[in-house]
mmCIF file of C-alpha atoms in Angstrom:
data_model
loop_
_atom_site.group_PDB
_atom_site.id
_atom_site.type_symbol
_atom_site.label_atom_id
_atom_site.label_comp_id
_atom_site.label_asym_id
_atom_site.label_seq_id
_atom_site.Cartn_x
_atom_site.Cartn_y
_atom_site.Cartn_z
ATOM 1 C CA UNK T 1 -42.150 -25.285 -4.221
ATOM 2 C CA UNK T 2 -43.146 -25.073 -0.245
ATOM 3 C CA UNK T 3 -42.052 -28.451 1.642
ATOM 4 C CA UNK T 4 -40.694 -31.591 0.908
ATOM 5 C CA UNK T 5 -42.192 -34.493 -1.104
ATOM 6 C CA UNK T 6 -42.025 -37.354 1.818
ATOM 7 C CA UNK T 7 -44.814 -39.882 0.570
ATOM 8 C CA UNK T 8 -45.960 -41.823 -2.519
ATOM 9 C CA UNK T 9 -49.522 -43.543 -2.576
ATOM 10 C CA UNK T 10 -51.136 -46.031 -4.500
ATOM 11 C CA UNK T 11 -54.687 -46.686 -4.191
ATOM 12 C CA UNK T 12 -55.447 -50.354 -4.540
ATOM 13 C CA UNK T 13 -58.505 -52.776 -3.908
ATOM 14 C CA UNK T 14 -56.903 -55.500 -1.824
ATOM 15 C CA UNK T 15 -54.534 -53.900 0.641
ATOM 16 C CA UNK T 16 -53.530 -57.506 2.156
ATOM 17 C CA UNK T 17 -52.768 -58.567 -1.233
ATOM 18 C CA UNK T 18 -50.493 -55.631 -1.940
ATOM 19 C CA UNK T 19 -48.780 -55.647 1.187
ATOM 20 C CA UNK T 20 -47.815 -59.322 0.596
ATOM 21 C CA UNK T 21 -46.734 -58.598 -2.866
ATOM 22 C CA UNK T 22 -44.684 -55.320 -1.774
ATOM 23 C CA UNK T 23 -42.882 -57.416 1.244
ATOM 24 C CA UNK T 24 -42.414 -60.511 -0.308
ATOM 25 C CA UNK T 25 -41.099 -59.753 -3.850
ATOM 26 C CA UNK T 26 -39.501 -56.602 -3.108
ATOM 27 C CA UNK T 27 -38.593 -56.425 0.703
ATOM 28 C CA UNK T 28 -40.582 -53.308 0.730
ATOM 29 C CA UNK T 29 -42.312 -53.154 4.550
ATOM 30 C CA UNK T 30 -43.074 -53.934 7.112
ATOM 31 C CA UNK T 31 -46.243 -52.019 7.179
ATOM 32 C CA UNK T 32 -48.266 -50.111 9.811
ATOM 33 C CA UNK T 33 -51.816 -50.666 9.375
ATOM 34 C CA UNK T 34 -54.820 -48.683 10.275
ATOM 35 C CA UNK T 35 -58.722 -48.638 9.562
ATOM 36 C CA UNK T 36 -59.600 -45.001 9.356
ATOM 37 C CA UNK T 37 -63.267 -44.194 10.818
ATOM 38 C CA UNK T 38 -65.153 -41.919 13.023
ATOM 39 C CA UNK T 39 -63.351 -43.258 15.851
ATOM 40 C CA UNK T 40 -59.963 -42.401 14.706
ATOM 41 C CA UNK T 41 -60.312 -39.601 12.157
ATOM 42 C CA UNK T 42 -62.186 -36.405 13.196
ATOM 43 C CA UNK T 43 -63.374 -33.248 11.217
ATOM 44 C CA UNK T 44 -63.419 -35.359 7.816
ATOM 45 C CA UNK T 45 -65.001 -33.600 5.002
ATOM 46 C CA UNK T 46 -65.369 -34.924 1.192
ATOM 47 C CA UNK T 47 -66.116 -31.902 -1.567
ATOM 48 C CA UNK T 48 -66.497 -29.408 1.145
ATOM 49 C CA UNK T 49 -69.565 -31.373 3.105
ATOM 50 C CA UNK T 50 -69.100 -33.132 6.683
ATOM 51 C CA UNK T 51 -69.152 -36.708 6.614
ATOM 52 C CA UNK T 52 -71.860 -37.892 9.127
ATOM 53 C CA UNK T 53 -72.085 -41.410 8.045
ATOM 54 C CA UNK T 54 -70.080 -44.483 8.891
ATOM 55 C CA UNK T 55 -66.686 -44.670 6.761
ATOM 56 C CA UNK T 56 -64.249 -46.519 6.420
ATOM 57 C CA UNK T 57 -60.573 -46.996 4.299
ATOM 58 C CA UNK T 58 -57.607 -48.803 5.116
ATOM 59 C CA UNK T 59 -53.907 -47.391 5.135
ATOM 60 C CA UNK T 60 -50.860 -48.920 5.422
ATOM 61 C CA UNK T 61 -47.476 -47.217 5.319
ATOM 62 C CA UNK T 62 -43.966 -47.810 5.431
ATOM 63 C CA UNK T 63 -40.570 -46.342 4.985
ATOM 64 C CA UNK T 64 -37.934 -47.152 2.561
ATOM 65 C CA UNK T 65 -35.183 -44.895 3.121
ATOM 66 C CA UNK T 66 -36.407 -41.103 3.438
ATOM 67 C CA UNK T 67 -39.828 -41.842 1.202
ATOM 68 C CA UNK T 68 -42.800 -43.042 2.714
ATOM 69 C CA UNK T 69 -44.856 -45.734 0.902
ATOM 70 C CA UNK T 70 -48.493 -45.596 1.506
ATOM 71 C CA UNK T 71 -51.702 -48.237 0.394
ATOM 72 C CA UNK T 72 -55.009 -47.026 0.598
ATOM 73 C CA UNK T 73 -57.778 -49.681 0.063
ATOM 74 C CA UNK T 74 -61.753 -47.497 0.596
ATOM 75 C CA UNK T 75 -64.059 -49.841 2.416
ATOM 76 C CA UNK T 76 -67.101 -48.317 2.745
ATOM 77 C CA UNK T 77 -68.810 -44.371 2.762
ATOM 78 C CA UNK T 78 -67.761 -41.447 1.461
ATOM 79 C CA UNK T 79 -64.064 -40.468 0.214
ATOM 80 C CA UNK T 80 -62.705 -39.553 -2.852
ATOM 81 C CA UNK T 81 -60.325 -43.007 -3.342
ATOM 82 C CA UNK T 82 -64.030 -44.567 -4.925
ATOM 83 C CA UNK T 83 -64.193 -42.646 -7.963
ATOM 84 C CA UNK T 84 -60.163 -42.901 -9.058
ATOM 85 C CA UNK T 85 -60.497 -46.870 -8.641
ATOM 86 C CA UNK T 86 -63.776 -47.048 -10.718
ATOM 87 C CA UNK T 87 -62.085 -44.565 -13.642
ATOM 88 C CA UNK T 88 -58.282 -46.180 -13.689
ATOM 89 C CA UNK T 89 -58.420 -49.218 -11.328
ATOM 90 C CA UNK T 90 -55.368 -49.582 -8.741
ATOM 91 C CA UNK T 91 -52.336 -47.220 -9.329
ATOM 92 C CA UNK T 92 -50.274 -44.351 -8.679
ATOM 93 C CA UNK T 93 -52.918 -41.787 -7.069
ATOM 94 C CA UNK T 94 -50.625 -38.727 -5.144
ATOM 95 C CA UNK T 95 -47.569 -37.263 -3.842
ATOM 96 C CA UNK T 96 -47.696 -35.436 -0.354
ATOM 97 C CA UNK T 97 -46.005 -32.497 0.254
ATOM 98 C CA UNK T 98 -45.276 -32.167 4.029
ATOM 99 C CA UNK T 99 -45.045 -28.722 5.745
ATOM 100 C CA UNK T 100 -45.046 -29.242 9.575
ATOM 101 C CA UNK T 101 -46.367 -25.737 10.506
ATOM 102 C CA UNK T 102 -49.963 -25.887 10.745
ATOM 103 C CA UNK T 103 -50.533 -22.007 9.903
ATOM 104 C CA UNK T 104 -48.232 -22.129 6.643
ATOM 105 C CA UNK T 105 -49.664 -25.287 5.721
ATOM 106 C CA UNK T 106 -53.004 -23.714 5.896
ATOM 107 C CA UNK T 107 -52.104 -20.620 4.191
ATOM 108 C CA UNK T 108 -50.284 -22.556 1.518
ATOM 109 C CA UNK T 109 -53.717 -24.459 0.695
ATOM 110 C CA UNK T 110 -55.322 -21.200 0.434
ATOM 111 C CA UNK T 111 -53.220 -19.943 -1.927
ATOM 112 C CA UNK T 112 -53.644 -22.882 -4.222
ATOM 113 C CA UNK T 113 -57.455 -22.846 -3.960
ATOM 114 C CA UNK T 114 -57.009 -19.350 -5.019
ATOM 115 C CA UNK T 115 -55.334 -20.193 -7.959
ATOM 116 C CA UNK T 116 -58.516 -23.283 -8.413
ATOM 117 C CA UNK T 117 -57.274 -26.282 -6.793
ATOM 118 C CA UNK T 118 -59.959 -26.936 -4.635
ATOM 119 C CA UNK T 119 -59.506 -29.368 -1.230
ATOM 120 C CA UNK T 120 -61.581 -32.023 -2.240
ATOM 121 C CA UNK T 121 -60.845 -33.984 1.352
ATOM 122 C CA UNK T 122 -59.612 -33.167 4.339
ATOM 123 C CA UNK T 123 -59.252 -34.543 8.162
ATOM 124 C CA UNK T 124 -57.600 -34.770 11.342
ATOM 125 C CA UNK T 125 -56.125 -38.333 12.511
ATOM 126 C CA UNK T 126 -54.645 -37.481 16.273
ATOM 127 C CA UNK T 127 -52.042 -34.598 15.083
ATOM 128 C CA UNK T 128 -51.838 -35.134 11.577
ATOM 129 C CA UNK T 129 -54.242 -33.397 9.131
ATOM 130 C CA UNK T 130 -54.223 -33.982 5.381
ATOM 131 C CA UNK T 131 -55.691 -32.055 2.302
ATOM 132 C CA UNK T 132 -56.409 -33.454 -0.927
ATOM 133 C CA UNK T 133 -56.527 -30.978 -3.853
ATOM 134 C CA UNK T 134 -58.503 -31.714 -7.509
ATOM 135 C CA UNK T 135 -55.167 -31.196 -9.636
ATOM 136 C CA UNK T 136 -55.485 -34.054 -11.716
ATOM 137 C CA UNK T 137 -56.213 -31.947 -14.966
ATOM 138 C CA UNK T 138 -53.661 -29.608 -14.188
ATOM 139 C CA UNK T 139 -50.829 -31.869 -12.612
ATOM 140 C CA UNK T 140 -51.620 -35.097 -14.096
ATOM 141 C CA UNK T 141 -52.139 -36.338 -10.323
ATOM 142 C CA UNK T 142 -53.665 -36.042 -6.805
ATOM 143 C CA UNK T 143 -52.042 -33.576 -4.780
ATOM 144 C CA UNK T 144 -52.077 -33.998 -1.118
ATOM 145 C CA UNK T 145 -50.764 -31.533 1.325
ATOM 146 C CA UNK T 146 -50.090 -32.665 4.985
ATOM 147 C CA UNK T 147 -48.338 -31.223 8.597
ATOM 148 C CA UNK T 148 -46.870 -34.804 8.740
ATOM 149 C CA UNK T 149 -48.285 -34.793 12.463
ATOM 150 C CA UNK T 150 -47.768 -37.331 15.224
ATOM 151 C CA UNK T 151 -49.863 -39.875 15.229
ATOM 152 C CA UNK T 152 -50.752 -43.084 17.394
ATOM 153 C CA UNK T 153 -49.698 -46.369 17.328
ATOM 154 C CA UNK T 154 -50.759 -48.634 14.644
ATOM 155 C CA UNK T 155 -53.118 -51.677 15.948
ATOM 156 C CA UNK T 156 -51.614 -54.007 13.355
ATOM 157 C CA UNK T 157 -48.483 -54.770 11.560
ATOM 158 C CA UNK T 158 -47.606 -56.475 8.425
ATOM 159 C CA UNK T 159 -45.855 -58.754 8.641
ATOM 160 C CA UNK T 160 -45.675 -59.565 12.289
ATOM 161 C CA UNK T 161 -43.005 -57.819 14.629
ATOM 162 C CA UNK T 162 -39.708 -59.725 14.008
ATOM 163 C CA UNK T 163 -40.040 -60.525 10.680
ATOM 164 C CA UNK T 164 -36.928 -60.523 8.719
ATOM 165 C CA UNK T 165 -35.995 -58.880 5.283
ATOM 166 C CA UNK T 166 -35.214 -61.384 2.699
ATOM 167 C CA UNK T 167 -34.104 -58.891 0.183
ATOM 168 C CA UNK T 168 -31.102 -56.706 0.339
ATOM 169 C CA UNK T 169 -32.105 -53.950 -1.943
ATOM 170 C CA UNK T 170 -33.767 -50.957 -0.184
ATOM 171 C CA UNK T 171 -35.478 -48.742 -3.061
ATOM 172 C CA UNK T 172 -33.822 -45.063 -3.122
ATOM 173 C CA UNK T 173 -36.616 -43.150 -4.769
ATOM 174 C CA UNK T 174 -35.167 -39.849 -6.059
ATOM 175 C CA UNK T 175 -37.977 -39.324 -9.233
ATOM 176 C CA UNK T 176 -41.467 -39.114 -9.995
ATOM 177 C CA UNK T 177 -42.831 -39.382 -13.352
ATOM 178 C CA UNK T 178 -45.847 -37.864 -15.468
ATOM 179 C CA UNK T 179 -46.557 -38.987 -19.222
ATOM 180 C CA UNK T 180 -48.292 -36.212 -21.168
ATOM 181 C CA UNK T 181 -49.577 -35.175 -24.020
ATOM 182 C CA UNK T 182 -48.369 -31.602 -23.950
ATOM 183 C CA UNK T 183 -45.279 -31.182 -22.093
ATOM 184 C CA UNK T 184 -45.163 -27.360 -22.290
ATOM 185 C CA UNK T 185 -48.857 -27.209 -20.893
ATOM 186 C CA UNK T 186 -47.430 -29.041 -17.815
ATOM 187 C CA UNK T 187 -44.545 -27.610 -17.054
ATOM 188 C CA UNK T 188 -46.545 -24.045 -16.925
ATOM 189 C CA UNK T 189 -48.678 -25.837 -14.691
ATOM 190 C CA UNK T 190 -46.071 -26.959 -12.338
ATOM 191 C CA UNK T 191 -44.454 -23.655 -12.262
ATOM 192 C CA UNK T 192 -47.959 -21.678 -11.868
ATOM 193 C CA UNK T 193 -49.180 -24.181 -8.835
ATOM 194 C CA UNK T 194 -46.219 -25.259 -7.212
ATOM 195 C CA UNK T 195 -43.208 -23.155 -8.315
ATOM 196 C CA UNK T 196 -41.584 -25.792 -9.904
ATOM 197 C CA UNK T 197 -39.608 -23.827 -12.634
ATOM 198 C CA UNK T 198 -36.868 -24.026 -14.756
ATOM 199 C CA UNK T 199 -37.256 -27.201 -16.671
ATOM 200 C CA UNK T 200 -34.343 -28.844 -18.703
ATOM 201 C CA UNK T 201 -36.025 -30.210 -21.307
ATOM 202 C CA UNK T 202 -34.120 -33.004 -23.943
ATOM 203 C CA UNK T 203 -35.366 -34.542 -27.204
ATOM 204 C CA UNK T 204 -34.613 -38.193 -27.040
ATOM 205 C CA UNK T 205 -33.869 -39.501 -30.170
ATOM 206 C CA UNK T 206 -31.872 -41.884 -31.611
ATOM 207 C CA UNK T 207 -28.801 -39.265 -31.375
ATOM 208 C CA UNK T 208 -28.817 -39.194 -27.785
ATOM 209 C CA UNK T 209 -30.200 -42.608 -26.773
ATOM 210 C CA UNK T 210 -28.274 -45.816 -27.311
ATOM 211 C CA UNK T 211 -29.208 -49.005 -27.234
ATOM 212 C CA UNK T 212 -32.776 -48.104 -26.692
ATOM 213 C CA UNK T 213 -35.031 -51.770 -26.513
ATOM 214 C CA UNK T 214 -38.699 -51.813 -26.001
ATOM 215 C CA UNK T 215 -40.376 -54.831 -25.291
ATOM 216 C CA UNK T 216 -37.136 -56.505 -25.855
ATOM 217 C CA UNK T 217 -36.582 -55.548 -29.290
ATOM 218 C CA UNK T 218 -34.057 -53.282 -30.163
ATOM 219 C CA UNK T 219 -35.299 -50.031 -31.808
ATOM 220 C CA UNK T 220 -34.170 -49.374 -35.368
ATOM 221 C CA UNK T 221 -37.026 -46.902 -36.743
ATOM 222 C CA UNK T 222 -36.944 -42.938 -35.769
ATOM 223 C CA UNK T 223 -38.064 -42.241 -32.029
ATOM 224 C CA UNK T 224 -38.472 -39.046 -30.248
ATOM 225 C CA UNK T 225 -39.779 -38.640 -26.816
ATOM 226 C CA UNK T 226 -39.717 -35.151 -24.834
ATOM 227 C CA UNK T 227 -38.045 -35.290 -20.995
ATOM 228 C CA UNK T 228 -38.277 -32.526 -19.115
ATOM 229 C CA UNK T 229 -36.444 -32.570 -15.465
ATOM 230 C CA UNK T 230 -36.607 -30.298 -12.344
ATOM 231 C CA UNK T 231 -35.279 -31.181 -9.119
ATOM 232 C CA UNK T 232 -38.117 -30.074 -6.337
ATOM 233 C CA UNK T 233 -35.917 -30.627 -3.199
ATOM 234 C CA UNK T 234 -33.970 -33.949 -3.366
ATOM 235 C CA UNK T 235 -36.920 -35.068 -5.520
ATOM 236 C CA UNK T 236 -37.177 -34.654 -9.070
ATOM 237 C CA UNK T 237 -40.086 -34.473 -11.070
ATOM 238 C CA UNK T 238 -40.062 -35.794 -14.835
ATOM 239 C CA UNK T 239 -42.844 -34.809 -17.545
ATOM 240 C CA UNK T 240 -42.604 -37.088 -20.448
ATOM 241 C CA UNK T 241 -44.263 -36.654 -23.631
ATOM 242 C CA UNK T 242 -44.149 -39.468 -26.412
ATOM 243 C CA UNK T 243 -43.621 -37.796 -30.023
ATOM 244 C CA UNK T 244 -43.059 -40.906 -32.226
ATOM 245 C CA UNK T 245 -42.084 -44.251 -32.553
ATOM 246 C CA UNK T 246 -42.237 -46.984 -30.170
ATOM 247 C CA UNK T 247 -42.011 -46.451 -26.444
ATOM 248 C CA UNK T 248 -44.043 -47.452 -23.415
ATOM 249 C CA UNK T 249 -45.907 -44.052 -23.189
ATOM 250 C CA UNK T 250 -48.352 -44.269 -25.674
ATOM 251 C CA UNK T 251 -49.800 -47.455 -24.396
ATOM 252 C CA UNK T 252 -50.355 -45.494 -21.096
ATOM 253 C CA UNK T 253 -52.000 -42.300 -22.534
ATOM 254 C CA UNK T 254 -54.314 -44.563 -24.736
ATOM 255 C CA UNK T 255 -55.432 -46.351 -21.982
ATOM 256 C CA UNK T 256 -56.030 -43.573 -19.427
ATOM 257 C CA UNK T 257 -54.446 -40.243 -20.441
ATOM 258 C CA UNK T 258 -52.163 -38.096 -18.821
ATOM 259 C CA UNK T 259 -51.111 -39.484 -15.474
ATOM 260 C CA UNK T 260 -48.750 -40.335 -12.911
ATOM 261 C CA UNK T 261 -46.894 -42.922 -14.563
ATOM 262 C CA UNK T 262 -43.921 -44.271 -12.521
ATOM 263 C CA UNK T 263 -41.541 -43.788 -9.808
ATOM 264 C CA UNK T 264 -37.655 -44.103 -10.440
ATOM 265 C CA UNK T 265 -35.151 -45.871 -7.872
ATOM 266 C CA UNK T 266 -31.646 -44.914 -7.834
ATOM 267 C CA UNK T 267 -28.824 -47.532 -7.703
ATOM 268 C CA UNK T 268 -25.370 -48.707 -9.037
ATOM 269 C CA UNK T 269 -25.430 -50.594 -12.490
ATOM 270 C CA UNK T 270 -24.273 -53.748 -10.887
ATOM 271 C CA UNK T 271 -26.923 -53.855 -8.495
ATOM 272 C CA UNK T 272 -29.412 -53.319 -11.232
ATOM 273 C CA UNK T 273 -28.373 -56.081 -12.854
ATOM 274 C CA UNK T 274 -28.483 -58.255 -9.611
ATOM 275 C CA UNK T 275 -32.269 -56.905 -8.809
ATOM 276 C CA UNK T 276 -33.072 -57.718 -12.507
ATOM 277 C CA UNK T 277 -32.075 -61.253 -12.503
ATOM 278 C CA UNK T 278 -33.555 -61.860 -9.481
ATOM 279 C CA UNK T 279 -37.189 -60.314 -10.895
ATOM 280 C CA UNK T 280 -36.908 -62.785 -13.478
ATOM 281 C CA UNK T 281 -38.209 -65.505 -11.096
ATOM 282 C CA UNK T 282 -41.493 -63.666 -11.133
ATOM 283 C CA UNK T 283 -41.963 -62.704 -14.606
ATOM 284 C CA UNK T 284 -41.017 -59.054 -13.868
ATOM 285 C CA UNK T 285 -39.333 -58.231 -17.282
ATOM 286 C CA UNK T 286 -37.704 -55.070 -18.664
ATOM 287 C CA UNK T 287 -40.219 -53.112 -20.611
ATOM 288 C CA UNK T 288 -38.002 -50.614 -21.821
ATOM 289 C CA UNK T 289 -34.365 -49.367 -21.592
ATOM 290 C CA UNK T 290 -31.583 -47.591 -22.746
ATOM 291 C CA UNK T 291 -28.443 -45.523 -22.566
ATOM 292 C CA UNK T 292 -28.283 -41.505 -22.349
ATOM 293 C CA UNK T 293 -24.667 -40.629 -21.962
ATOM 294 C CA UNK T 294 -23.690 -42.231 -18.868
ATOM 295 C CA UNK T 295 -27.356 -42.676 -17.672
ATOM 296 C CA UNK T 296 -29.093 -45.858 -17.856
ATOM 297 C CA UNK T 297 -32.873 -46.643 -17.213
ATOM 298 C CA UNK T 298 -34.993 -50.152 -17.175
ATOM 299 C CA UNK T 299 -38.397 -49.405 -17.014
ATOM 300 C CA UNK T 300 -39.895 -52.620 -15.071
ATOM 301 C CA UNK T 301 -43.036 -54.537 -15.426
ATOM 302 C CA UNK T 302 -43.793 -54.343 -12.062
ATOM 303 C CA UNK T 303 -47.728 -53.321 -12.267
ATOM 304 C CA UNK T 304 -48.891 -56.880 -11.461
ATOM 305 C CA UNK T 305 -47.383 -56.929 -8.263
ATOM 306 C CA UNK T 306 -47.359 -53.418 -7.101
ATOM 307 C CA UNK T 307 -49.782 -51.754 -9.044
ATOM 308 C CA UNK T 308 -47.081 -49.243 -10.566
ATOM 309 C CA UNK T 309 -44.315 -49.441 -12.685
ATOM 310 C CA UNK T 310 -40.777 -48.734 -11.361
ATOM 311 C CA UNK T 311 -37.870 -47.332 -13.065
ATOM 312 C CA UNK T 312 -34.646 -48.726 -12.033
ATOM 313 C CA UNK T 313 -31.692 -46.286 -12.944
ATOM 314 C CA UNK T 314 -28.111 -45.309 -12.068
ATOM 315 C CA UNK T 315 -28.593 -41.708 -12.087
ATOM 316 C CA UNK T 316 -25.652 -41.379 -14.443
ATOM 317 C CA UNK T 317 -24.279 -37.819 -15.987
ATOM 318 C CA UNK T 318 -25.797 -36.454 -19.115
ATOM 319 C CA UNK T 319 -25.147 -33.718 -21.582
ATOM 320 C CA UNK T 320 -26.698 -30.302 -21.229
ATOM 321 C CA UNK T 321 -30.469 -29.873 -22.153
ATOM 322 C CA UNK T 322 -31.615 -28.999 -25.580
ATOM 323 C CA UNK T 323 -32.913 -26.012 -23.531
ATOM 324 C CA UNK T 324 -34.421 -24.572 -20.625
ATOM 325 C CA UNK T 325 -38.166 -23.730 -19.991
ATOM 326 C CA UNK T 326 -38.407 -21.249 -17.706
ATOM 327 C CA UNK T 327 -41.501 -18.450 -17.195
ATOM 328 C CA UNK T 328 -43.178 -20.007 -20.072
ATOM 329 C CA UNK T 329 -40.551 -19.715 -22.881
ATOM 330 C CA UNK T 330 -37.804 -21.569 -24.107
ATOM 331 C CA UNK T 331 -34.236 -20.597 -23.436
ATOM 332 C CA UNK T 332 -31.633 -21.850 -25.291
ATOM 333 C CA UNK T 333 -27.910 -21.486 -24.159
#
């Protein structure tokens, strides 16, 4: 993959409420807030048409470690955000790949367009350019490419300058996960469009997953879900396909089909236990948990506050994959 994944975006219908929840309950912030209007965005195109009427969308951004979180709320005028909100509601929308060199960036955009991923929105904010690509069907999410250019200071900040974080934990996002109905199809697509290939594939069954609990209840029946993972720089991409038995993925697929399901925060088991206990005060529950060798995972019911699911995990070592999927084929060791 060219460039680096540097931003995760959640579309929301109330950015003020979202920032408050992110900051007060999870310590994510402070947020730089900008209204993007004709005064601040130039050469805005939506689906190939220059936007000549008034428009406004709010972007709030903050850094957590080396990952930028972005919240976007459309206010008026043409943009690609309305369609997603109307279809799915607030939720994970895209990740952003940053390529600092403008010529290299434009060449990559052209390469992806030649493969069929058309630009749906583009524009400039000071020295920053963005290109959204119509990749939902192929990748399970919208792909954004940008140069990460410098923009002017934010006119608003939340919370007010000098506010102190009351939460010690700072997210360490190391995985982005897509839930799908056909893992091989999406592995092929990520290889073809983004060059992300050579996937470690495992069937997680009772032989591999210990103490699997879904909704607080231990799973005693047979189950199987496919997890395919591949590192793209310092970010792991995960493709999950449920096969049988209880898990949290079925509901997501039934509700909205394949899509961007969760992000994973990696930290120690001791800290995870402390964070899970802290979040009980907000009725944030463990939706699913289990162990694979030395690796633990905890899917947290954070949607009501963050408009997305966060997975906590220790990033522990696990055994070799069942097979590697590369060049469109299964390769067994």
